[in-house]
XYZ file of N, CA and C in Angstrom:
609
model
N -174.107 70.634 -37.524
C -175.150 69.919 -36.773
C -175.066 70.145 -35.270
N -173.910 70.625 -34.822
C -173.743 70.789 -33.379
C -174.156 72.141 -32.849
N -174.504 73.068 -33.739
C -174.852 74.424 -33.295
C -176.158 74.415 -32.505
N -176.139 75.071 -31.341
C -177.312 75.121 -30.472
C -177.637 76.577 -30.140
N -178.896 76.939 -30.307
C -179.353 78.267 -29.897
C -179.718 78.191 -28.417
N -178.936 78.883 -27.593
C -179.178 78.807 -26.152
C -178.458 79.947 -25.443
N -178.831 80.216 -24.225
C -178.044 81.048 -23.327
C -177.081 80.077 -22.654
N -175.817 80.139 -23.037
C -174.828 79.172 -22.561
C -174.849 79.001 -21.051
N -174.921 80.125 -20.328
C -174.876 80.046 -18.869
C -176.111 79.365 -18.284
N -177.180 79.276 -19.076
C -178.411 78.628 -18.592
C -178.386 77.111 -18.763
N -177.398 76.578 -19.470
C -177.384 75.147 -19.787
C -177.525 74.256 -18.557
N -176.903 74.668 -17.464
C -176.945 73.834 -16.263
C -177.771 74.469 -15.142
N -178.565 75.453 -15.512
C -179.433 76.093 -14.530
C -180.793 75.403 -14.474
N -181.234 74.859 -15.592
C -182.557 74.229 -15.658
C -182.560 73.186 -16.764
N -183.420 72.198 -16.632
C -183.475 71.120 -17.621
C -184.139 71.575 -18.918
N -185.227 72.321 -18.813
C -185.940 72.807 -19.992
C -185.505 74.230 -20.307
N -185.429 74.553 -21.608
C -185.118 75.926 -21.971
C -186.342 76.591 -22.589
N -186.208 77.885 -22.898
C -187.354 78.650 -23.388
C -187.784 78.244 -24.803
N -186.949 77.445 -25.477
C -187.269 77.060 -26.855
C -187.817 75.641 -26.961
N -188.015 74.976 -25.836
C -188.442 73.572 -25.855
C -189.631 73.315 -26.769
N -190.676 74.103 -26.603
C -191.906 73.881 -27.360
C -191.805 74.394 -28.792
N -191.080 75.493 -28.975
C -190.989 76.110 -30.300
C -189.969 75.420 -31.198
N -188.880 74.924 -30.601
C -187.792 74.339 -31.382
C -187.331 73.029 -30.748
N -188.117 71.976 -30.880
C -187.769 70.703 -30.234
C -186.428 70.130 -30.693
N -186.076 70.314 -31.981
C -184.785 69.812 -32.463
C -183.631 70.499 -31.750
N -183.767 71.795 -31.561
C -182.745 72.565 -30.867
C -182.582 72.067 -29.426
N -183.686 71.780 -28.778
C -183.642 71.319 -27.390
C -183.012 69.937 -27.279
N -183.251 69.085 -28.286
C -182.631 67.762 -28.279
C -181.111 67.880 -28.427
N -180.681 68.788 -29.302
C -179.237 68.997 -29.476
C -178.619 69.576 -28.201
N -179.385 70.431 -27.541
C -178.922 71.026 -26.287
C -178.693 69.943 -25.233
N -179.642 69.001 -25.155
C -179.527 67.901 -24.199
C -178.322 67.016 -24.521
N -178.107 66.734 -25.809
C -176.957 65.920 -26.222
C -175.642 66.615 -25.908
N -175.612 67.938 -26.165
C -174.371 68.679 -25.923
C -173.959 68.614 -24.465
N -174.933 68.661 -23.578
C -174.637 68.624 -22.142
C -173.972 67.315 -21.729
N -174.187 66.253 -22.516
C -173.621 64.941 -22.191
C -172.253 64.714 -22.841
N -171.879 65.615 -23.761
C -170.623 65.438 -24.487
C -169.413 65.762 -23.616
N -168.299 65.117 -23.931
C -167.028 65.418 -23.271
C -166.373 66.567 -24.033
N -166.483 67.770 -23.525
C -165.937 68.953 -24.183
C -164.496 69.170 -23.725
N -163.571 69.320 -24.685
C -162.160 69.502 -24.333
C -161.616 70.878 -24.718
N -162.359 71.651 -25.516
C -161.909 72.990 -25.899
C -163.077 73.975 -25.803
N -162.848 75.080 -25.115
C -163.811 76.175 -25.085
C -163.048 77.423 -25.507
N -163.475 78.057 -26.599
C -162.758 79.250 -27.057
C -163.735 80.346 -27.440
N -163.298 81.587 -27.298
C -164.185 82.676 -27.669
C -163.742 84.022 -27.145
N -164.612 85.002 -27.358
C -164.429 86.374 -26.913
C -165.675 86.735 -26.109
N -165.729 86.294 -24.845
C -166.950 86.503 -24.041
C -167.292 87.978 -23.895
N -168.557 88.309 -23.818
C -168.956 89.712 -23.626
C -168.553 90.192 -22.237
N -168.263 91.484 -22.133
C -167.925 92.061 -20.830
C -169.123 92.857 -20.358
N -169.637 92.555 -19.192
C -170.775 93.300 -18.657
C -170.897 93.076 -17.165
N -170.535 94.100 -16.395
C -170.705 94.012 -14.941
C -172.146 94.298 -14.578
N -172.855 95.027 -15.429
C -174.238 95.399 -15.144
C -174.490 96.808 -15.631
N -175.715 97.250 -15.486
C -176.040 98.573 -16.010
C -175.626 99.671 -15.039
N -175.312 100.844 -15.594
C -174.924 101.983 -14.765
C -176.092 102.927 -14.536
N -177.162 102.769 -15.327
C -178.364 103.584 -15.156
C -179.581 102.716 -15.463
N -180.722 103.104 -14.953
C -181.931 102.291 -15.088
C -182.345 102.085 -16.541
N -181.961 103.032 -17.413
C -182.374 102.937 -18.811
C -181.367 102.210 -19.703
N -180.285 101.687 -19.126
C -179.252 101.032 -19.937
C -179.720 99.725 -20.554
N -180.668 99.061 -19.910
C -181.142 97.750 -20.363
C -179.986 96.760 -20.477
N -179.046 96.839 -19.529
C -177.874 95.973 -19.571
C -177.668 95.239 -18.254
N -178.718 95.137 -17.477
C -178.610 94.504 -16.165
C -178.298 93.019 -16.322
N -177.345 92.527 -15.512
C -176.973 91.126 -15.595
C -178.121 90.214 -15.180
N -178.251 89.092 -15.864
C -179.184 88.063 -15.454
C -178.611 87.326 -14.256
N -179.460 86.658 -13.511
C -179.006 85.859 -12.380
C -178.889 84.397 -12.820
N -177.799 83.776 -12.452
C -177.587 82.356 -12.718
C -177.233 81.717 -11.379
N -178.220 81.126 -10.743
C -178.054 80.677 -9.362
C -176.916 79.676 -9.190
N -176.864 78.654 -10.034
C -175.830 77.623 -9.900
C -174.441 78.175 -10.215
N -174.349 78.898 -11.320
C -173.062 79.458 -11.729
C -172.556 80.480 -10.718
N -173.437 81.353 -10.275
C -173.026 82.385 -9.324
C -172.654 81.794 -7.968
N -173.307 80.703 -7.615
C -172.949 80.021 -6.364
C -171.550 79.421 -6.468
N -171.193 78.926 -7.658
C -169.845 78.377 -7.857
C -168.803 79.488 -7.804
N -169.123 80.653 -8.343
C -168.210 81.796 -8.235
C -168.048 82.193 -6.768
N -169.147 82.172 -6.045
C -169.115 82.530 -4.621
C -168.224 81.577 -3.826
N -168.264 80.282 -4.185
C -167.511 79.275 -3.422
C -166.063 79.130 -3.896
N -165.672 79.847 -4.960
C -164.294 79.775 -5.452
C -163.691 81.178 -5.551
N -163.980 81.892 -6.620
C -163.374 83.207 -6.850
C -163.630 84.179 -5.697
N -164.872 84.230 -5.214
C -165.212 85.167 -4.137
C -164.667 84.696 -2.791
N -164.649 83.414 -2.599
C -164.188 82.846 -1.321
C -162.712 83.169 -1.059
N -161.912 83.162 -2.118
C -160.467 83.307 -1.942
C -159.954 84.730 -2.132
N -160.846 85.699 -2.207
C -160.410 87.088 -2.299
C -160.682 87.821 -0.991
N -159.821 88.761 -0.667
C -159.996 89.552 0.551
C -160.690 90.874 0.266
N -160.988 91.118 -1.007
C -161.648 92.366 -1.386
C -163.049 92.430 -0.790
N -163.484 93.624 -0.441
C -164.810 93.820 0.132
C -165.869 93.872 -0.967
N -165.588 94.634 -2.024
C -166.519 94.744 -3.152
C -166.239 93.629 -4.153
N -167.149 92.669 -4.227
C -166.944 91.502 -5.085
C -167.888 91.471 -6.277
N -168.583 92.597 -6.529
C -169.562 92.646 -7.610
C -168.977 92.362 -8.977
N -167.728 92.799 -9.207
C -167.116 92.607 -10.526
C -166.836 91.141 -10.829
N -166.890 90.281 -9.834
C -166.679 88.844 -10.060
C -167.845 88.210 -10.815
N -168.939 88.962 -10.968
C -170.105 88.433 -11.688
C -170.244 89.085 -13.063
N -169.152 89.711 -13.531
C -169.076 90.202 -14.904
C -169.250 88.998 -15.837
N -169.824 89.222 -16.997
C -170.093 88.123 -17.937
C -168.830 87.358 -18.319
N -167.723 88.070 -18.520
C -166.520 87.346 -18.949
C -165.901 86.541 -17.805
N -166.093 86.990 -16.567
C -165.639 86.198 -15.421
C -166.515 84.955 -15.280
N -167.812 85.126 -15.481
C -168.714 83.965 -15.485
C -168.320 82.971 -16.568
N -167.875 83.487 -17.728
C -167.464 82.610 -18.823
C -166.255 81.767 -18.421
N -165.310 82.361 -17.705
C -164.166 81.600 -17.205
C -164.626 80.498 -16.249
N -165.525 80.860 -15.314
C -165.982 79.888 -14.322
C -166.781 78.755 -14.981
N -167.702 79.122 -15.882
C -168.525 78.129 -16.568
C -167.642 77.167 -17.361
N -166.685 77.719 -18.086
C -165.815 76.898 -18.935
C -164.915 75.993 -18.099
N -164.413 76.519 -16.998
C -163.554 75.719 -16.117
C -164.290 74.488 -15.621
N -165.564 74.657 -15.296
C -166.363 73.532 -14.814
C -166.768 72.602 -15.954
N -167.018 73.159 -17.124
C -167.482 72.366 -18.267
C -166.409 71.422 -18.797
N -165.132 71.784 -18.641
C -164.052 70.944 -19.170
C -163.873 69.642 -18.415
N -164.401 69.544 -17.216
C -164.209 68.361 -16.393
C -162.729 68.238 -16.018
N -162.039 67.157 -16.423
C -160.673 66.934 -15.945
C -159.578 67.400 -16.898
N -159.868 67.441 -18.200
C -158.836 67.779 -19.172
C -159.384 68.682 -20.263
N -158.533 69.601 -20.740
C -158.969 70.458 -21.835
C -158.287 71.805 -21.822
N -158.724 72.673 -22.747
C -158.124 73.988 -22.927
C -159.211 75.050 -23.030
N -159.010 76.151 -22.331
C -159.841 77.341 -22.496
C -158.981 78.385 -23.186
N -159.467 78.971 -24.277
C -158.738 80.006 -25.005
C -159.664 81.208 -25.157
N -159.371 82.278 -24.438
C -160.256 83.446 -24.416
C -159.507 84.738 -24.748
N -160.197 85.622 -25.448
C -159.781 87.014 -25.575
C -160.745 87.802 -24.684
N -160.230 88.446 -23.660
C -161.095 89.135 -22.692
C -160.459 90.450 -22.243
N -161.160 91.141 -21.366
C -160.565 92.263 -20.674
C -159.411 91.751 -19.818
N -158.435 92.620 -19.567
C -157.248 92.193 -18.807
C -157.333 92.560 -17.332
N -158.468 93.118 -16.908
C -158.591 93.573 -15.527
C -158.368 92.484 -14.494
N -158.676 91.248 -14.843
C -158.545 90.144 -13.886
C -157.083 89.870 -13.517
N -156.154 90.333 -14.352
C -154.736 90.027 -14.128
C -154.209 90.650 -12.844
N -154.636 91.890 -12.549
C -154.081 92.554 -11.361
C -155.108 93.229 -10.455
N -156.397 93.116 -10.790
C -157.410 93.746 -9.937
C -157.483 93.060 -8.577
N -157.644 93.858 -7.545
C -157.700 93.328 -6.180
C -158.848 92.339 -6.004
N -160.011 92.658 -6.571
C -161.180 91.789 -6.414
C -160.992 90.444 -7.086
N -160.051 90.355 -8.053
C -159.850 89.122 -8.807
C -158.767 88.220 -8.206
N -158.267 88.562 -7.040
C -157.200 87.754 -6.440
C -157.654 86.315 -6.195
N -158.911 86.150 -5.811
C -159.441 84.809 -5.596
C -159.589 84.028 -6.891
N -159.871 84.737 -7.972
C -159.954 84.118 -9.289
C -158.575 83.603 -9.710
N -157.555 84.441 -9.543
C -156.189 84.026 -9.877
C -155.761 82.848 -9.016
N -156.136 82.891 -7.746
C -155.830 81.801 -6.828
C -156.472 80.498 -7.316
N -157.721 80.590 -7.744
C -158.436 79.409 -8.240
C -157.796 78.863 -9.510
N -157.400 79.763 -10.420
C -156.729 79.328 -11.646
C -155.495 78.491 -11.322
N -154.704 78.953 -10.359
C -153.457 78.259 -10.026
C -153.708 76.874 -9.444
N -154.899 76.665 -8.880
C -155.244 75.355 -8.328
C -155.904 74.452 -9.363
N -156.629 75.035 -10.310
C -157.437 74.250 -11.241
C -156.732 73.889 -12.543
N -155.675 74.627 -12.904
C -155.047 74.407 -14.199
C -153.569 74.065 -14.051
N -153.081 73.196 -14.934
C -151.673 72.787 -14.863
C -150.760 73.801 -15.532
N -151.253 74.473 -16.602
C -150.468 75.507 -17.261
C -151.363 76.694 -17.609
N -150.817 77.883 -17.440
C -151.546 79.117 -17.733
C -150.651 80.010 -18.595
N -151.180 80.412 -19.757
C -150.449 81.318 -20.653
C -151.253 82.617 -20.774
N -150.600 83.743 -20.512
C -151.281 85.042 -20.572
C -150.480 86.000 -21.447
N -151.139 86.550 -22.454
C -150.546 87.604 -23.278
C -151.311 88.880 -22.976
N -150.668 89.786 -22.252
C -151.306 91.046 -21.855
C -151.078 92.087 -22.944
N -152.135 92.434 -23.681
C -152.039 93.378 -24.789
C -152.225 94.833 -24.348
N -152.512 95.014 -23.052
C -152.656 96.360 -22.476
C -153.728 97.186 -23.193
N -153.548 98.511 -23.279
C -154.512 99.367 -23.965
C -155.643 99.879 -23.111
N -155.452 99.893 -21.793
C -156.491 100.355 -20.881
C -156.697 101.858 -21.015
N -157.853 102.259 -21.527
C -158.142 103.690 -21.745
C -158.744 104.344 -20.513
N -158.916 103.588 -19.445
C -159.497 104.153 -18.222
C -158.415 104.690 -17.285
N -157.216 104.844 -17.801
C -156.128 105.451 -17.045
C -155.913 106.867 -17.587
N -154.930 107.585 -17.063
C -154.702 108.958 -17.514
C -153.217 109.312 -17.474
N -152.899 110.462 -18.023
C -151.552 111.046 -18.084
C -150.521 110.044 -18.621
N -149.369 109.946 -17.961
C -148.280 109.110 -18.471
C -148.659 107.632 -18.480
N -149.399 107.213 -17.487
C -149.833 105.814 -17.425
C -150.686 105.459 -18.635
N -151.547 106.391 -19.057
C -152.378 106.154 -20.238
C -151.516 106.007 -21.487
N -150.502 106.842 -21.616
C -149.628 106.768 -22.781
C -148.855 105.446 -22.813
N -148.447 104.993 -21.648
C -147.714 103.721 -21.581
C -148.597 102.538 -21.976
N -149.884 102.646 -21.700
C -150.808 101.558 -22.059
C -150.897 101.372 -23.574
N -150.673 102.435 -24.326
C -150.681 102.339 -25.781
C -152.072 102.153 -26.361
N -152.101 101.779 -27.633
C -153.371 101.610 -28.327
C -154.089 100.335 -27.935
N -155.397 100.329 -28.133
C -156.190 99.130 -27.857
C -156.319 98.332 -29.151
N -156.118 97.025 -29.072
C -156.159 96.201 -30.286
C -157.540 96.201 -30.936
N -158.578 96.562 -30.179
C -159.919 96.677 -30.742
C -160.255 98.130 -31.097
N -159.214 98.975 -31.119
C -159.387 100.385 -31.454
C -160.414 101.017 -30.511
N -161.478 101.627 -31.069
C -162.498 102.259 -30.235
C -163.525 101.252 -29.725
N -163.341 99.989 -30.061
C -164.311 98.961 -29.679
C -164.265 98.591 -28.211
N -163.206 98.991 -27.505
C -163.115 98.685 -26.082
C -162.260 99.726 -25.383
N -162.671 100.101 -24.178
C -161.860 100.988 -23.343
C -161.061 100.182 -22.329
N -161.350 98.891 -22.243
C -160.642 98.013 -21.311
C -159.346 97.510 -21.932
N -158.358 97.263 -21.097
C -157.174 96.566 -21.573
C -157.582 95.160 -22.010
N -156.818 94.565 -22.920
C -157.180 93.264 -23.484
C -156.102 92.230 -23.190
N -156.527 90.992 -22.962
C -155.592 89.889 -22.756
C -156.056 88.658 -23.519
N -155.082 87.864 -23.960
C -155.359 86.552 -24.534
C -154.891 85.528 -23.509
N -155.762 84.626 -23.138
C -155.456 83.668 -22.070
C -155.704 82.235 -22.526
N -154.743 81.366 -22.239
C -154.906 79.929 -22.452
C -154.795 79.250 -21.094
N -155.842 78.542 -20.704
C -155.846 77.777 -19.452
C -155.878 76.303 -19.817
N -154.866 75.564 -19.388
C -154.746 74.161 -19.768
C -154.959 73.275 -18.548
N -155.939 72.426 -18.675
C -156.276 71.516 -17.579
C -155.812 70.117 -17.969
N -154.855 69.601 -17.236
C -154.334 68.259 -17.472
C -154.276 67.554 -16.129
N -155.210 66.676 -15.906
C -155.357 66.043 -14.600
C -154.093 65.299 -14.171
N -153.378 64.726 -15.133
C -152.170 63.959 -14.805
C -151.036 64.856 -14.333
N -150.995 66.087 -14.845
C -149.893 66.994 -14.517
C -150.221 67.994 -13.421
N -151.365 67.852 -12.788
C -151.751 68.848 -11.787
C -152.152 68.195 -10.468
N -151.423 67.168 -10.104
C -151.751 66.446 -8.880
C -151.474 67.266 -7.630
N -150.482 68.162 -7.715
C -150.092 68.937 -6.540
C -150.745 70.314 -6.496
N -151.730 70.543 -7.379
C -152.393 71.845 -7.464
C -151.375 72.980 -7.584
N -150.374 72.766 -8.420
C -149.309 73.748 -8.598
C -149.110 73.983 -10.089
N -149.604 75.106 -10.588
C -149.571 75.348 -12.030
C -148.312 76.106 -12.453
N -147.960 75.928 -13.733
C -146.910 76.729 -14.349
C -147.581 77.921 -15.013
N -147.047 79.112 -14.769
C -147.651 80.326 -15.316
C -146.650 81.015 -16.245
N -147.083 81.268 -17.475
C -146.257 81.934 -18.481
C -146.936 83.258 -18.829
N -146.266 84.355 -18.522
C -146.867 85.689 -18.683
C -146.016 86.546 -19.601
N -146.670 87.202 -20.579
C -145.963 88.096 -21.488
C -146.697 89.422 -21.586
N -145.973 90.512 -21.281
C -146.513 91.868 -21.403
C -146.057 92.419 -22.747
N -146.993 92.895 -23.556
C -146.691 93.345 -24.914
C -145.717 94.517 -24.943
N -145.694 95.347 -23.879
C -144.744 96.458 -23.808
C -145.411 97.822 -23.734
N -144.622 98.835 -23.391
C -145.111 100.201 -23.215
C -145.142 100.984 -24.530
N -146.053 101.959 -24.589
C -146.109 102.978 -25.645
C -146.334 102.430 -27.054
N -146.893 101.245 -27.191
C -147.081 100.658 -28.515
C -148.433 101.054 -29.104
N -148.450 101.342 -30.383
C -149.706 101.645 -31.064
C -150.473 100.347 -31.309
N -151.721 100.491 -31.686
C -152.541 99.324 -32.027
C -151.861 98.514 -33.130
N -151.358 99.193 -34.155
C -150.735 98.511 -35.285
C -149.478 97.761 -34.861
N -148.671 98.366 -33.975
C -147.466 97.705 -33.498
C -147.812 96.451 -32.697
N -148.866 96.538 -31.911
C -149.283 95.378 -31.124
C -149.777 94.261 -32.024
N -150.581 94.606 -33.026
C -151.096 93.582 -33.929
C -149.959 92.932 -34.716
N -148.969 93.723 -35.075
C -147.821 93.168 -35.791
C -147.039 92.206 -34.901
N -146.865 92.587 -33.648
C -146.182 91.700 -32.686
C -146.927 90.390 -32.538
């Protein structure tokens, strides 16, 4: 009964959605969901920085409220000049979920691992350390956009040919009582070098 057909990122962009007239029941559930106290957000958000050619039909949509929040947090705290990658869909998913949890809850995502060490994501990491009491990161590696020995060390991708990006599993825990000093505990695990997809999945 709780399933809602919607563009998740649009939930707080406008009061009415495109299905209001066609699917009134869906819109009523959408309105109720916005009022609920959500404590867990989990998923495998899509990765999309935008299209690389005019015919890709993959251009990112604009979300004024969400993108403004990214600008005032992730973008504000980074020294990188090129901040376009901060509006990738999976980065937006982190920002949207962080705000949706309110004071307490857990975000559990399987995403690209680029945010872990990319220069443009330094402000995002900075924000995580202020917003969450505990952070758990399992870096599964597998970045196929590298070459030579570095590529071999990255090993297989857990999604096989389904992704050229390195993959990470991240748990962000927001506990208002334990985060009074804006000082989070960070637990990081690197899966290791030269591992095949099968070895990683077994681990």
